[in-house]
Every structure is written in structure tokens, then in C-alpha cells.
mmCIF file of C-alpha atoms in Angstrom:
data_model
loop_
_atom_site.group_PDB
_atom_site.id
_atom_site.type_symbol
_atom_site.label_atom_id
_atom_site.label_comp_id
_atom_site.label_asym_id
_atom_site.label_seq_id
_atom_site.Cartn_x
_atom_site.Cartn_y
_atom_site.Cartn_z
ATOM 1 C CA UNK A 1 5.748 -28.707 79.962
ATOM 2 C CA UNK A 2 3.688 -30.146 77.270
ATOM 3 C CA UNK A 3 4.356 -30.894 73.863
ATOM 4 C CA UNK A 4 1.943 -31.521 70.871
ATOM 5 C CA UNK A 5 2.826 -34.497 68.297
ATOM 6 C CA UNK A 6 2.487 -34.077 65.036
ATOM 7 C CA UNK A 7 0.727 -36.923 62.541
ATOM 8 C CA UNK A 8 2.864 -38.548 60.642
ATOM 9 C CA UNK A 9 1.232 -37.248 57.634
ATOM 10 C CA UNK A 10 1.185 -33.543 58.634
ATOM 11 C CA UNK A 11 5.294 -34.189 59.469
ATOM 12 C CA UNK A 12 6.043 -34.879 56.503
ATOM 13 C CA UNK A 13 3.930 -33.094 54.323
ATOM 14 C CA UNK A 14 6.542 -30.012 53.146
ATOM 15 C CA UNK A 15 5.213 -26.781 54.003
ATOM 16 C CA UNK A 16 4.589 -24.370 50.292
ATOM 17 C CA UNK A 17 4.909 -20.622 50.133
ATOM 18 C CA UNK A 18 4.270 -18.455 47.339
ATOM 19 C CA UNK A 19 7.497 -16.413 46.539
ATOM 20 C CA UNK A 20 7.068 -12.295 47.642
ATOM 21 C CA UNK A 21 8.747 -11.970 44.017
ATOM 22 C CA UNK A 22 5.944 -13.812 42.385
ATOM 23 C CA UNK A 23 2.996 -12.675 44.546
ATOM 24 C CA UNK A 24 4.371 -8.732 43.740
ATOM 25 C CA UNK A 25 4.562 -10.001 39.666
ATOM 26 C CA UNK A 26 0.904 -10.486 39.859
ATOM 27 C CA UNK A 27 -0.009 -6.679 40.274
ATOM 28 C CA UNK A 28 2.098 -5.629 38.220
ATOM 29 C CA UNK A 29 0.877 -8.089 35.282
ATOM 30 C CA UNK A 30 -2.376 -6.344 35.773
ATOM 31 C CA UNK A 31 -1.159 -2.625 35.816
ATOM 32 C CA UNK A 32 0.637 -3.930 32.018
ATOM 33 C CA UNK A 33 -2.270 -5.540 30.538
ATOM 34 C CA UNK A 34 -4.563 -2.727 31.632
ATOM 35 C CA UNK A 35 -2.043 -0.036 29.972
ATOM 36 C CA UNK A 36 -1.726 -1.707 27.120
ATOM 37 C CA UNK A 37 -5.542 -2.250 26.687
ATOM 38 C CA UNK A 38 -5.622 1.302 27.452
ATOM 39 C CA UNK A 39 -2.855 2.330 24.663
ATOM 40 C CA UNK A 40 -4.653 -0.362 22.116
ATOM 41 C CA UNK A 41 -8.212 0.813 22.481
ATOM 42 C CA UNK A 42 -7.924 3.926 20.278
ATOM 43 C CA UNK A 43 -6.625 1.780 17.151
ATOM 44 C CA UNK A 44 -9.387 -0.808 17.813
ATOM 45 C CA UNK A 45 -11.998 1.610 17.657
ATOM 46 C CA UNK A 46 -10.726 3.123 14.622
ATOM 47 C CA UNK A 47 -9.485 0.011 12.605
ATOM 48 C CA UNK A 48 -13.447 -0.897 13.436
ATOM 49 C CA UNK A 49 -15.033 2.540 12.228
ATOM 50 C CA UNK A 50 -12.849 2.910 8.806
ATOM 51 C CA UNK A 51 -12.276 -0.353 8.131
ATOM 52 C CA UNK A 52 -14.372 -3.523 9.611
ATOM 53 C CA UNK A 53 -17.579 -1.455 9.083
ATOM 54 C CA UNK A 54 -17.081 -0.303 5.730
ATOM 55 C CA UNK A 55 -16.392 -3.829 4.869
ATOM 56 C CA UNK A 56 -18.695 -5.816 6.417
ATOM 57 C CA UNK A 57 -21.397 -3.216 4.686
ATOM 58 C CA UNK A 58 -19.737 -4.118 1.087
ATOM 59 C CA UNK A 59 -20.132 -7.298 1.745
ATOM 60 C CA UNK A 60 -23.904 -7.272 3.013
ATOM 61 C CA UNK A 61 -24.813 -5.032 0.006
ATOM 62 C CA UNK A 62 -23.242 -7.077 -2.353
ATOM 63 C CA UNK A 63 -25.790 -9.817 -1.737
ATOM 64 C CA UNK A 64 -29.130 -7.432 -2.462
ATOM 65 C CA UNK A 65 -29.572 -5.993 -5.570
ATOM 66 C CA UNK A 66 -32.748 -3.444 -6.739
ATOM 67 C CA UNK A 67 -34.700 -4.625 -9.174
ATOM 68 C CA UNK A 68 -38.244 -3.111 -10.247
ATOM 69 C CA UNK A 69 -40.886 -5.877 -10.840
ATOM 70 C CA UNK A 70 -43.177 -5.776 -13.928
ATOM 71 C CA UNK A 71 -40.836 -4.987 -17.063
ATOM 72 C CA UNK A 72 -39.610 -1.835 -15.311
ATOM 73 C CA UNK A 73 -42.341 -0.037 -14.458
ATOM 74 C CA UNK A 74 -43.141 -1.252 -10.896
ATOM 75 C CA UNK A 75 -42.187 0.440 -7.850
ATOM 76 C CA UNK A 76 -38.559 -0.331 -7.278
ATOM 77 C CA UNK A 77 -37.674 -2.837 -4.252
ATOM 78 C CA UNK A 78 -34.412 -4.334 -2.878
ATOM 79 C CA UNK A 79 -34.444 -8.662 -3.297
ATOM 80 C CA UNK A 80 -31.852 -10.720 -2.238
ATOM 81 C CA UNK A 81 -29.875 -12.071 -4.946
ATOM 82 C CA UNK A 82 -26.860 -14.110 -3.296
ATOM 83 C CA UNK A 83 -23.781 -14.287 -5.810
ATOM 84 C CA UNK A 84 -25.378 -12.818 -8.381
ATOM 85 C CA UNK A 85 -23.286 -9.588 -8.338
ATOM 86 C CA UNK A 86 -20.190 -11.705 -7.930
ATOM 87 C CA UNK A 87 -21.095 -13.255 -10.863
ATOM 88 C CA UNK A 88 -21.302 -10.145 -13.154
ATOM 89 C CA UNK A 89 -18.470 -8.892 -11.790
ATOM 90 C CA UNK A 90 -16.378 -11.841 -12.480
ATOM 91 C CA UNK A 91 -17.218 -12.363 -16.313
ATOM 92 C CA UNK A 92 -17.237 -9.012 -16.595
ATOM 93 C CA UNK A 93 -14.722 -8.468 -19.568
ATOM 94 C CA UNK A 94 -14.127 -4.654 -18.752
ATOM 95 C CA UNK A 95 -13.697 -5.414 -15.151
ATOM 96 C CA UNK A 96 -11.029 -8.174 -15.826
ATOM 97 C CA UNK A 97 -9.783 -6.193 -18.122
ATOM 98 C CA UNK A 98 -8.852 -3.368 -15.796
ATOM 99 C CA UNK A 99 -7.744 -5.670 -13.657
ATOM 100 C CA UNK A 100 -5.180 -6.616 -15.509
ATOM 101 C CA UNK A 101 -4.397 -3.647 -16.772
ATOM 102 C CA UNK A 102 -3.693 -2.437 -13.423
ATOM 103 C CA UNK A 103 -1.240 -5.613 -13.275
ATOM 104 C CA UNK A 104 0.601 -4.393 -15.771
ATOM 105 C CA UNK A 105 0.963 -1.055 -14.047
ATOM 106 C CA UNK A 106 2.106 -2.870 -10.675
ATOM 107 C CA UNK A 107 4.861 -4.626 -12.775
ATOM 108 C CA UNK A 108 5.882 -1.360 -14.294
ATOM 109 C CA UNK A 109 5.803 0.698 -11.527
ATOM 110 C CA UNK A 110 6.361 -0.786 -8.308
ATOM 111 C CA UNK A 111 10.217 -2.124 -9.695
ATOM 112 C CA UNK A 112 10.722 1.535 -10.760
ATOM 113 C CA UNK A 113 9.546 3.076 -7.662
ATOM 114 C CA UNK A 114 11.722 0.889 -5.058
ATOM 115 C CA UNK A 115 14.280 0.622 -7.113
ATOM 116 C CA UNK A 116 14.737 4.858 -7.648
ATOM 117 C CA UNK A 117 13.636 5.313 -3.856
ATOM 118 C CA UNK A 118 16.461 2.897 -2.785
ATOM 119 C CA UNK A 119 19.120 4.468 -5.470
ATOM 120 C CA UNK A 120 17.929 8.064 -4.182
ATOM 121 C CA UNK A 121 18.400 7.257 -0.812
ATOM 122 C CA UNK A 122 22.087 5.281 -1.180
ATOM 123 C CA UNK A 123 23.027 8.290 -2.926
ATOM 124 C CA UNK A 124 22.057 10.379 -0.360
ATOM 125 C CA UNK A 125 23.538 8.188 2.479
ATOM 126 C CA UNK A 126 27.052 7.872 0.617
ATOM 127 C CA UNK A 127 27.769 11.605 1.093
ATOM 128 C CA UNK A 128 28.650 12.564 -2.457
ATOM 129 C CA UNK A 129 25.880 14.489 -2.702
ATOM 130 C CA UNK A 130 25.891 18.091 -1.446
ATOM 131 C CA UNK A 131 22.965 20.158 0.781
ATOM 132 C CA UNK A 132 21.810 17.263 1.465
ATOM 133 C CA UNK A 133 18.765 18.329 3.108
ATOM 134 C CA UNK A 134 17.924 20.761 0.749
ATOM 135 C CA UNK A 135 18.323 17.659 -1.878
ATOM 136 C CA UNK A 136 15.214 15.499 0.384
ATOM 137 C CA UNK A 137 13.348 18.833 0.676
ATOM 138 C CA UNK A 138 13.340 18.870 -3.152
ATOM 139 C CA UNK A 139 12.367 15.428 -3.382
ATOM 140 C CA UNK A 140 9.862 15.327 -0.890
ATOM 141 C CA UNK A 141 8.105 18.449 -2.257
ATOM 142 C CA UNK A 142 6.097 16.696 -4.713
ATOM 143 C CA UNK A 143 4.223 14.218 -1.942
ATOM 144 C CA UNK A 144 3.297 17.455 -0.489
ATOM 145 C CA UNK A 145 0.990 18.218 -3.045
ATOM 146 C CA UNK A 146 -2.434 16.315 -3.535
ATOM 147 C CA UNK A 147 -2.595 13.599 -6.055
ATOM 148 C CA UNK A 148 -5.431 15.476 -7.856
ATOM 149 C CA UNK A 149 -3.315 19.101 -7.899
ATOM 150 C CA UNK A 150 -0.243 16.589 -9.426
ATOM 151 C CA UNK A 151 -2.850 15.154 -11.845
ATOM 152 C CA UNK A 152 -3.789 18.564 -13.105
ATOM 153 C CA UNK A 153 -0.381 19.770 -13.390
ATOM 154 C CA UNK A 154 0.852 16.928 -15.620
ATOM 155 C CA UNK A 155 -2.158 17.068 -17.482
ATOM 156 C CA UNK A 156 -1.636 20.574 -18.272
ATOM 157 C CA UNK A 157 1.697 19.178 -19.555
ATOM 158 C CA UNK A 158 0.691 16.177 -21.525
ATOM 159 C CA UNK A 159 -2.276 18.179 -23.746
ATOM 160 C CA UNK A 160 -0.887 19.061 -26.951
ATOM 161 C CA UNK A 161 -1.362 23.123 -27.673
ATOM 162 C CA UNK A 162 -0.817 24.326 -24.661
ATOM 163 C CA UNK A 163 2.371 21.859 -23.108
ATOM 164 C CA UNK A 164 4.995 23.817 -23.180
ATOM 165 C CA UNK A 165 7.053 19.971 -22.698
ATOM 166 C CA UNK A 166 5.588 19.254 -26.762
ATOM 167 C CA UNK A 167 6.482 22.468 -27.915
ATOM 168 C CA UNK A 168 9.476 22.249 -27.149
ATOM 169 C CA UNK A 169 10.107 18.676 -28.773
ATOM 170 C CA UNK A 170 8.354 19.791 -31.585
ATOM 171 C CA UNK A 171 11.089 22.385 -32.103
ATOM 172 C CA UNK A 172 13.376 19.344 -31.969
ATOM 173 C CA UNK A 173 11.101 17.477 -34.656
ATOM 174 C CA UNK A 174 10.022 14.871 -31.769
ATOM 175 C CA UNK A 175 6.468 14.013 -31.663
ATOM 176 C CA UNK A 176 5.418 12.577 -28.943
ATOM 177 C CA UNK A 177 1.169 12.064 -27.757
ATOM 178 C CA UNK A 178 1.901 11.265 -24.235
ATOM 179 C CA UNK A 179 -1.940 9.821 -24.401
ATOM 180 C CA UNK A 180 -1.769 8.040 -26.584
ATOM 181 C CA UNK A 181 -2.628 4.526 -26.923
ATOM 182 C CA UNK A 182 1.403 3.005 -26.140
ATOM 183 C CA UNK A 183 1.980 5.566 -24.254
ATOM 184 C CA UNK A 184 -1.070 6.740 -21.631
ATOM 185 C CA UNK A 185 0.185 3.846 -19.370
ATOM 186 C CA UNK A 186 3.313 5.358 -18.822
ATOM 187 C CA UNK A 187 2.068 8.325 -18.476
ATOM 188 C CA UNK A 188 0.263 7.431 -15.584
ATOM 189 C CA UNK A 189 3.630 5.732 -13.906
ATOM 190 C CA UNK A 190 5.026 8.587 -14.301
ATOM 191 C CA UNK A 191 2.465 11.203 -12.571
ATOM 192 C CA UNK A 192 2.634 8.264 -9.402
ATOM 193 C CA UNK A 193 6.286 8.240 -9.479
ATOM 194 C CA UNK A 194 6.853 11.807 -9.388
ATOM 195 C CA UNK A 195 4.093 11.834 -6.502
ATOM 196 C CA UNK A 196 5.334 8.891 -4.129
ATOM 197 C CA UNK A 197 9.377 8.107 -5.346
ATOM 198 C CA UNK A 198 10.734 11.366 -2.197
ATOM 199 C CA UNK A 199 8.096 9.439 0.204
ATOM 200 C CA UNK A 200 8.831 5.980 -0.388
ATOM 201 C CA UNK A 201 13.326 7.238 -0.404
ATOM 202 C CA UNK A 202 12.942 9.320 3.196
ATOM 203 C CA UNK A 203 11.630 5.749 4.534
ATOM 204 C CA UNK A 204 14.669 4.218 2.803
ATOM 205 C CA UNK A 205 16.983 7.011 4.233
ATOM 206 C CA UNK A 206 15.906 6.607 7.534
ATOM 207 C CA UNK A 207 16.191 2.917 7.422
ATOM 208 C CA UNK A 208 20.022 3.639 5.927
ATOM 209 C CA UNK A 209 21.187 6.173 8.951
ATOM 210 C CA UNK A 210 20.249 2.827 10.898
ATOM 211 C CA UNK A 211 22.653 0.561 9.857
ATOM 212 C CA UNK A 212 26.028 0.074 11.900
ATOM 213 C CA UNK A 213 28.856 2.688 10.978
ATOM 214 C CA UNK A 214 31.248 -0.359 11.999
ATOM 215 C CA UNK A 215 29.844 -2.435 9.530
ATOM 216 C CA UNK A 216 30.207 0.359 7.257
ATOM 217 C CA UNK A 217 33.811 0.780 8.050
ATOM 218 C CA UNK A 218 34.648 -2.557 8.133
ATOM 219 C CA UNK A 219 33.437 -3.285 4.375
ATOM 220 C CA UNK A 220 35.719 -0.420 3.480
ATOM 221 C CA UNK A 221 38.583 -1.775 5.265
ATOM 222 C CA UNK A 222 38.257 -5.466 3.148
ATOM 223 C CA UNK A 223 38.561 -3.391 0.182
ATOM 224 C CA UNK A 224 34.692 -2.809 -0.880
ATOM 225 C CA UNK A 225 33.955 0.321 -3.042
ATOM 226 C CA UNK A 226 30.910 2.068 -2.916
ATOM 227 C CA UNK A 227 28.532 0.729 -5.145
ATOM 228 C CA UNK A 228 29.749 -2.587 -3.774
ATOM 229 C CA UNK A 229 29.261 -1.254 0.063
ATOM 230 C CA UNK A 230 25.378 -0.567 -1.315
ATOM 231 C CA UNK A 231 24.710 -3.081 -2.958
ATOM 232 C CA UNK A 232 25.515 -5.700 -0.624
ATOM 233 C CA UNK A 233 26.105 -4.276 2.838
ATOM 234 C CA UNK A 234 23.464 -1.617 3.060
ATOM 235 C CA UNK A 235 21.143 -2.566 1.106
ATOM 236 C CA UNK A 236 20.678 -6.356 2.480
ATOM 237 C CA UNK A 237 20.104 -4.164 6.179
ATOM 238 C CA UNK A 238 17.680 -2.374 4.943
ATOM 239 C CA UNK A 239 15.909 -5.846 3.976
ATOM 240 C CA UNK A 240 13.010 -5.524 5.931
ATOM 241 C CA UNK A 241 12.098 -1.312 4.776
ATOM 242 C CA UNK A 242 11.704 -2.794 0.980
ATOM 243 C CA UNK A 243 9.294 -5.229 1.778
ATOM 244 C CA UNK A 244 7.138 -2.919 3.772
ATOM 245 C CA UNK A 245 7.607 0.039 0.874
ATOM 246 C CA UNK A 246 6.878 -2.746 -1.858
ATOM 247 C CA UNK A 247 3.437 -3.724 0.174
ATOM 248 C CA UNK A 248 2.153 -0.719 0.819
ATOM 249 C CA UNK A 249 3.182 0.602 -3.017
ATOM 250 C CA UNK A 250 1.147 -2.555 -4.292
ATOM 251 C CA UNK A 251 -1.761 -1.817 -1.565
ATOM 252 C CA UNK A 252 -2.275 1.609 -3.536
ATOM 253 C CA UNK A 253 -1.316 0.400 -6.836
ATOM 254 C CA UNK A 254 -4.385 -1.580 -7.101
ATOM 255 C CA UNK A 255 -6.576 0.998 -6.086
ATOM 256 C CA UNK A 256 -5.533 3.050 -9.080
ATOM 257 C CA UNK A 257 -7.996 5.676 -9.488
ATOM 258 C CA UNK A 258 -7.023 9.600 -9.202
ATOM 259 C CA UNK A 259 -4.534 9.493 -12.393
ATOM 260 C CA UNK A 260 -6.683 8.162 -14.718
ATOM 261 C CA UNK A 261 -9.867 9.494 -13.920
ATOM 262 C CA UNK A 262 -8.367 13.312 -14.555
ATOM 263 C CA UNK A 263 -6.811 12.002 -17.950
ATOM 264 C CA UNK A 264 -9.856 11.062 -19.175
ATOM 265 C CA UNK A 265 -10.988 14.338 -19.607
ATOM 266 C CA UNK A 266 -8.265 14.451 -22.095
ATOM 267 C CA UNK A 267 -8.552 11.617 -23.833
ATOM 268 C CA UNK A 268 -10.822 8.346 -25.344
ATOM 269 C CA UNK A 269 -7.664 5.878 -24.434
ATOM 270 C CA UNK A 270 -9.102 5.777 -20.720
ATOM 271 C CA UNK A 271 -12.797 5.089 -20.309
ATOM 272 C CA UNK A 272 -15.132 5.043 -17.552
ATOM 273 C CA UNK A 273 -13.999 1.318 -16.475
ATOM 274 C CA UNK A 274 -10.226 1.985 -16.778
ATOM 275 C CA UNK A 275 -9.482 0.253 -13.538
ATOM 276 C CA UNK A 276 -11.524 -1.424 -10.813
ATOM 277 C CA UNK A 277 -11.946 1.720 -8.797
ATOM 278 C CA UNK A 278 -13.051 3.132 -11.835
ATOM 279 C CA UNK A 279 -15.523 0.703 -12.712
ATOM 280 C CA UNK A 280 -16.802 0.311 -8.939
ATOM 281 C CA UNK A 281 -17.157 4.333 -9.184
ATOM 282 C CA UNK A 282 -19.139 3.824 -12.616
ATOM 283 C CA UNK A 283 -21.219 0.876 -10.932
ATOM 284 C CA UNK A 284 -22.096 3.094 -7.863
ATOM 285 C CA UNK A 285 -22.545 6.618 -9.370
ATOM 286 C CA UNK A 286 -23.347 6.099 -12.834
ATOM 287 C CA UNK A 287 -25.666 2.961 -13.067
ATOM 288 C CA UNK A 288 -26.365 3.133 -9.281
ATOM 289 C CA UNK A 289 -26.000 -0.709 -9.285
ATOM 290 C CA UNK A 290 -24.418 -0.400 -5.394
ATOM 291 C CA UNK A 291 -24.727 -4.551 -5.132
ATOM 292 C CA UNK A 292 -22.582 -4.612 -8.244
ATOM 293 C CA UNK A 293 -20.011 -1.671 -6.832
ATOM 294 C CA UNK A 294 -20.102 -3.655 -3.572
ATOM 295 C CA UNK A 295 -18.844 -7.036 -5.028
ATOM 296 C CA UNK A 296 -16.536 -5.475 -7.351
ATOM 297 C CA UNK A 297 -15.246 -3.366 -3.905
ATOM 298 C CA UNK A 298 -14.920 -7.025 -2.022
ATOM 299 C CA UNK A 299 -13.281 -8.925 -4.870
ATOM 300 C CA UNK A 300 -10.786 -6.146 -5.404
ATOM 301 C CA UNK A 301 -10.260 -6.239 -1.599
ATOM 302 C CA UNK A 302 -9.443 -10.029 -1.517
ATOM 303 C CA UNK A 303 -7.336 -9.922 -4.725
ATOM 304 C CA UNK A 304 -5.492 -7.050 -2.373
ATOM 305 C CA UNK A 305 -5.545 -9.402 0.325
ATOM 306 C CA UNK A 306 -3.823 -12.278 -1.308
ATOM 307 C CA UNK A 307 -1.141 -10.661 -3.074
ATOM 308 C CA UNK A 308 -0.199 -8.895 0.161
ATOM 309 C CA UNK A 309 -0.297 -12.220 2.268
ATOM 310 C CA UNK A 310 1.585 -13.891 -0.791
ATOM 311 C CA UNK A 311 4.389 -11.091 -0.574
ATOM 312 C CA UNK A 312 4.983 -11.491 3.290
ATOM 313 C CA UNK A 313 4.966 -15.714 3.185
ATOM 314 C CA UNK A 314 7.441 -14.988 0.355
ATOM 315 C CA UNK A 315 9.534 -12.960 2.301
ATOM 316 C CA UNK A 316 9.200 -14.959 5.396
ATOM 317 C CA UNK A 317 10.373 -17.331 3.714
ATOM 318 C CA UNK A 318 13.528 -15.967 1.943
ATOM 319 C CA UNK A 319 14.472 -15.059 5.301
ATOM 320 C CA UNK A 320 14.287 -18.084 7.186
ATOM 321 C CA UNK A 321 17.765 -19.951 5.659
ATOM 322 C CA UNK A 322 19.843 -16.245 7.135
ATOM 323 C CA UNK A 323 17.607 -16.100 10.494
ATOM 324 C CA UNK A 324 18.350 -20.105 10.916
ATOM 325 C CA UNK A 325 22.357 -19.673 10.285
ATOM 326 C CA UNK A 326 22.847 -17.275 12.458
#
């Protein structure tokens, strides 16, 4: 009988195995990335067609510029002109004036829009009011309809002679010129709020019906009413739905165009340059100066940019003192 001695070395040297658990993991790793590559590749390849493209094209066209040698009457060519478009754009005293007039239509209109959505939608979620869902049918109806249709219409009611809305205050002895020079800002708020304010509240509904009925219950229990159960039991839930409805309500807010572009058939208060879509539609189509619609197009899309990335650092952090107590 023979034995064989092991070295020292090889005795004590432990022996390793890889775990059946972790060897099976592997595989299965694999089968998850390649699903999720597989579920990911359709919003890739659009986020890259409607999006990347377009913008990387802005911003190569807003370097070139055509200009036609020889006071004018040379054939026309395309030259390079680096920031020269950013330039114009940026003393531009129409374009920052539309700018901030479309400021001052966020800071009108996106308070009133959340703040109606979320009433409309506590309101709805208290139970006092009755047919409910024939009540978010009626208020949803208007999103149905195209913002140009909804332009018409409240076009049709803000032209004096044929409103039926002035006649009838001028019966009353009110005169009111809803296009005024006051009063063609509003105007505009309105047409968007009666477009988006059922939208924006079914998002806050369905962010409501998702809150705890214990929680609910319990704030009755300790003696809260309902407007104090709303204000601040629901509504502090529902936290994270108002800073996604206020984003995406500034995100189209600065690309007012539809509104004012139909009033101005109407009236000399809005001109061609009313608001940066306006003005990069009158660069583009009316002076075809594309360089200069192109750098308007990127600047707007940075300023759109930054106030979105300032909103979300904002409410990151607001909401890091509650996430770090609990």
C-alpha cells in the first residue's frame, strides 16, 4: 500500500470553490442586462431621432450664417461666423424682451395652474363632490381638444362684435377689451389654463387615490378637518406629483407659441416677436436667417435647461432635512 505525501506548501494551501449560488448569479446577470438593453433600446433610438439630432443640428447651424458677397448682389454662400448669431440674439431687445415677457407669464400662470389642479383634485378626492367621474370627464374635455381649435374658440370670444361674452357685459355697462394692452396677457393664461388645468388635476388625482387610507383615518381621528387633512396630510404625499407637474408646466411655458400667434390676427398688442418661439419662427420663416433661429432655438433651450435643473436641486434639497429624519 502506498501513499503519496503532500508538500508542505500544497498542505496547507486551503482549497477555493466558487459557490453554485454565485456561479448560477452569473447567467442570470446576463439574461437582466440583455432584457433591459432590450426594453431601453426603443427610447434610445427615439430620444436620439427627436431630440439629440434636432439639437446637435441647431447648434451646428447656429455657427454658419448666409451672407451674399459684393453689397448684395453676389451669389449667396454659407461662411462660418462662430458666435455671431449668439451675439444678435443676445442684445437683441425684442428677443429679451419676449423673454421676459414669457417670465412674467410663468409667474402668472404656473402658481394658478398647480394651485387649481391640486384644489380640483382635493375636492374631488374628499368626496363632497357628486358624479364624480362625470365631474373629471368635464374637466378633462378641454385637453382633448387641440391648442389651436381652443385658440380659435376663445378668440371667437375675445373679438368685440361678434363675442357673445362682451355683449353680454355690455348689457351690464362693463367694458372690457380682453386684448388689450393690460389685459392680452391674461388672456393668454387663461386660454392655457382652460387647456391644461383637467390634465395637470387627473395627475394630481391619481397621485391622491395613492396615499394611505390609514393615514387618512388617523388625521381624522386626532381631530383634523378637511381642509386641514389637505392641506397638510395629503397634500405633503403628493410632494413629489407637484414638482413633476410644475416642471413640465414651466418646460411648455417657455415655449409659448400657439396662443399668441392666433391672437395676433386680432390684434397690434402681440407682434411677430411676442415670445422666443415667435421670434425664432420670424427668424426662420420670415427673414430666413436659420443661423439666427438656430441660436435663438439653443439659448432658449439652455435657459429651459437651467431653470429645470434649478427646480429639481431646489427640491432635492427641501427634501433632504424629512428624508434624513426619518
Amino acid at each position: 500500500m502506498t501513499t503519496t505525501a503532500q508538500s508542505p506548501a500544497t498542505a496547507s494551501k486551503p482549497r477555493t470553490t466558487v459557490p453554485a449560488k454565485a456561479s448560477a448569479s452569473a447567467p442570470a446577470r446576463r439574461q437582466e442586462l440583455g432584457a433591459c438593453a432590450v426594453l431601453m433600446t426603443p427610447f434610445f433610438l427615439l430620444l436620439t431621432t427627436v431630440f439629440l439630432i434636432p439639437v446637435a443640428t441647431a447648434a451646428w447651424l447656429s455657427f454658419f450664417s448666409d451672407d451674399q458677397p459684393g453689397l448684395g448682389f453676389g451669389p449667396e454662400r454659407t461662411v462660418f461666423v462662430g458666435l455671431r448669431s449668439y451675439t444678435a440674439v443676445l442684445t437683441d431687445p425684442t428677443f429679451l424682451g419676449g423673454l421676459g415677457l414669457v417670465v412674467l407669464y410663468c409667474l402668472i400662470y404656473i402658481p394658478l395652474m398647480v394651485i387649481g389642479a391640486l384644489a380640483l383634485a382635493l375636492l374631488l378626492d374628499s368626496g363632497v363632490v357628486r358624479l364624480r367621474s362625470w365631474a373629471q370627464l368635464g374637466l378633462f374635455l378641454p385637453h382633448a381638444v387641440p391648442g389651436i381649435i381652443a385658440a380659435i374658440i376663445w378668440l371667437y370670444l375675445y373679438t368685440p362684435g361678434i363675442s357673445p361674452v362682451i355683449e353680454l357685459l355690455g348689457k351690464a355697462d362693463i367694458t372690457i377689451d380682453f386684448l388689450g394692452v393690460h389685459t392680452v396677457l391674461p388672456s393668454i393664461v387663461n386660454i392655457a389654463l382652460w387647456s391644461n388645468l383637467g390634465y395637470n388635476m387627473v395627475v394630481f388625482y391619481a397621485a391622491l387615490q395613492a396615499v394611505p387610507r390609514e393615514v387618512v383615518e388617523a388625521s381624522v381621528v386626532d381631530g383634523a378637518g378637511p381642509v386641514r387633512t389637505a392641506l397638510q396630510v395629503k397634500t405633503p404625499l403628493v410632494r413629489s406629483s407637484i414638482v413633476m407637474v410644475a416642471m413640465f408646466t414651466l418646460i411648455w411655458a417657455l415655449q409659448l407659441f400657439t396662443e399668441p400667434m392666433l391672437l395676433s390676427q386680432s390684434t397690434p398688442m402681440i407682434n411677430s416677436r411676442f415670445s422666443p418661439s415667435m421670434y425664432i419662427f420670424d427668424a426662420a420663416f420670415t427673414r430666413n436667417n436659420y443661423g439666427l433661429a438656430a441660436a435663438a432655438s439653443v439659448v432658449l433651450l439652455l435657459c429651459t435647461i437651467a431653470l429645470s435643473y434649478g427646480i429639481t436641486r431646489w427640491t432635492n434639497r427641501a427634501n433632504a432635512p424629512e428624508e434624513a429624519s426619518r
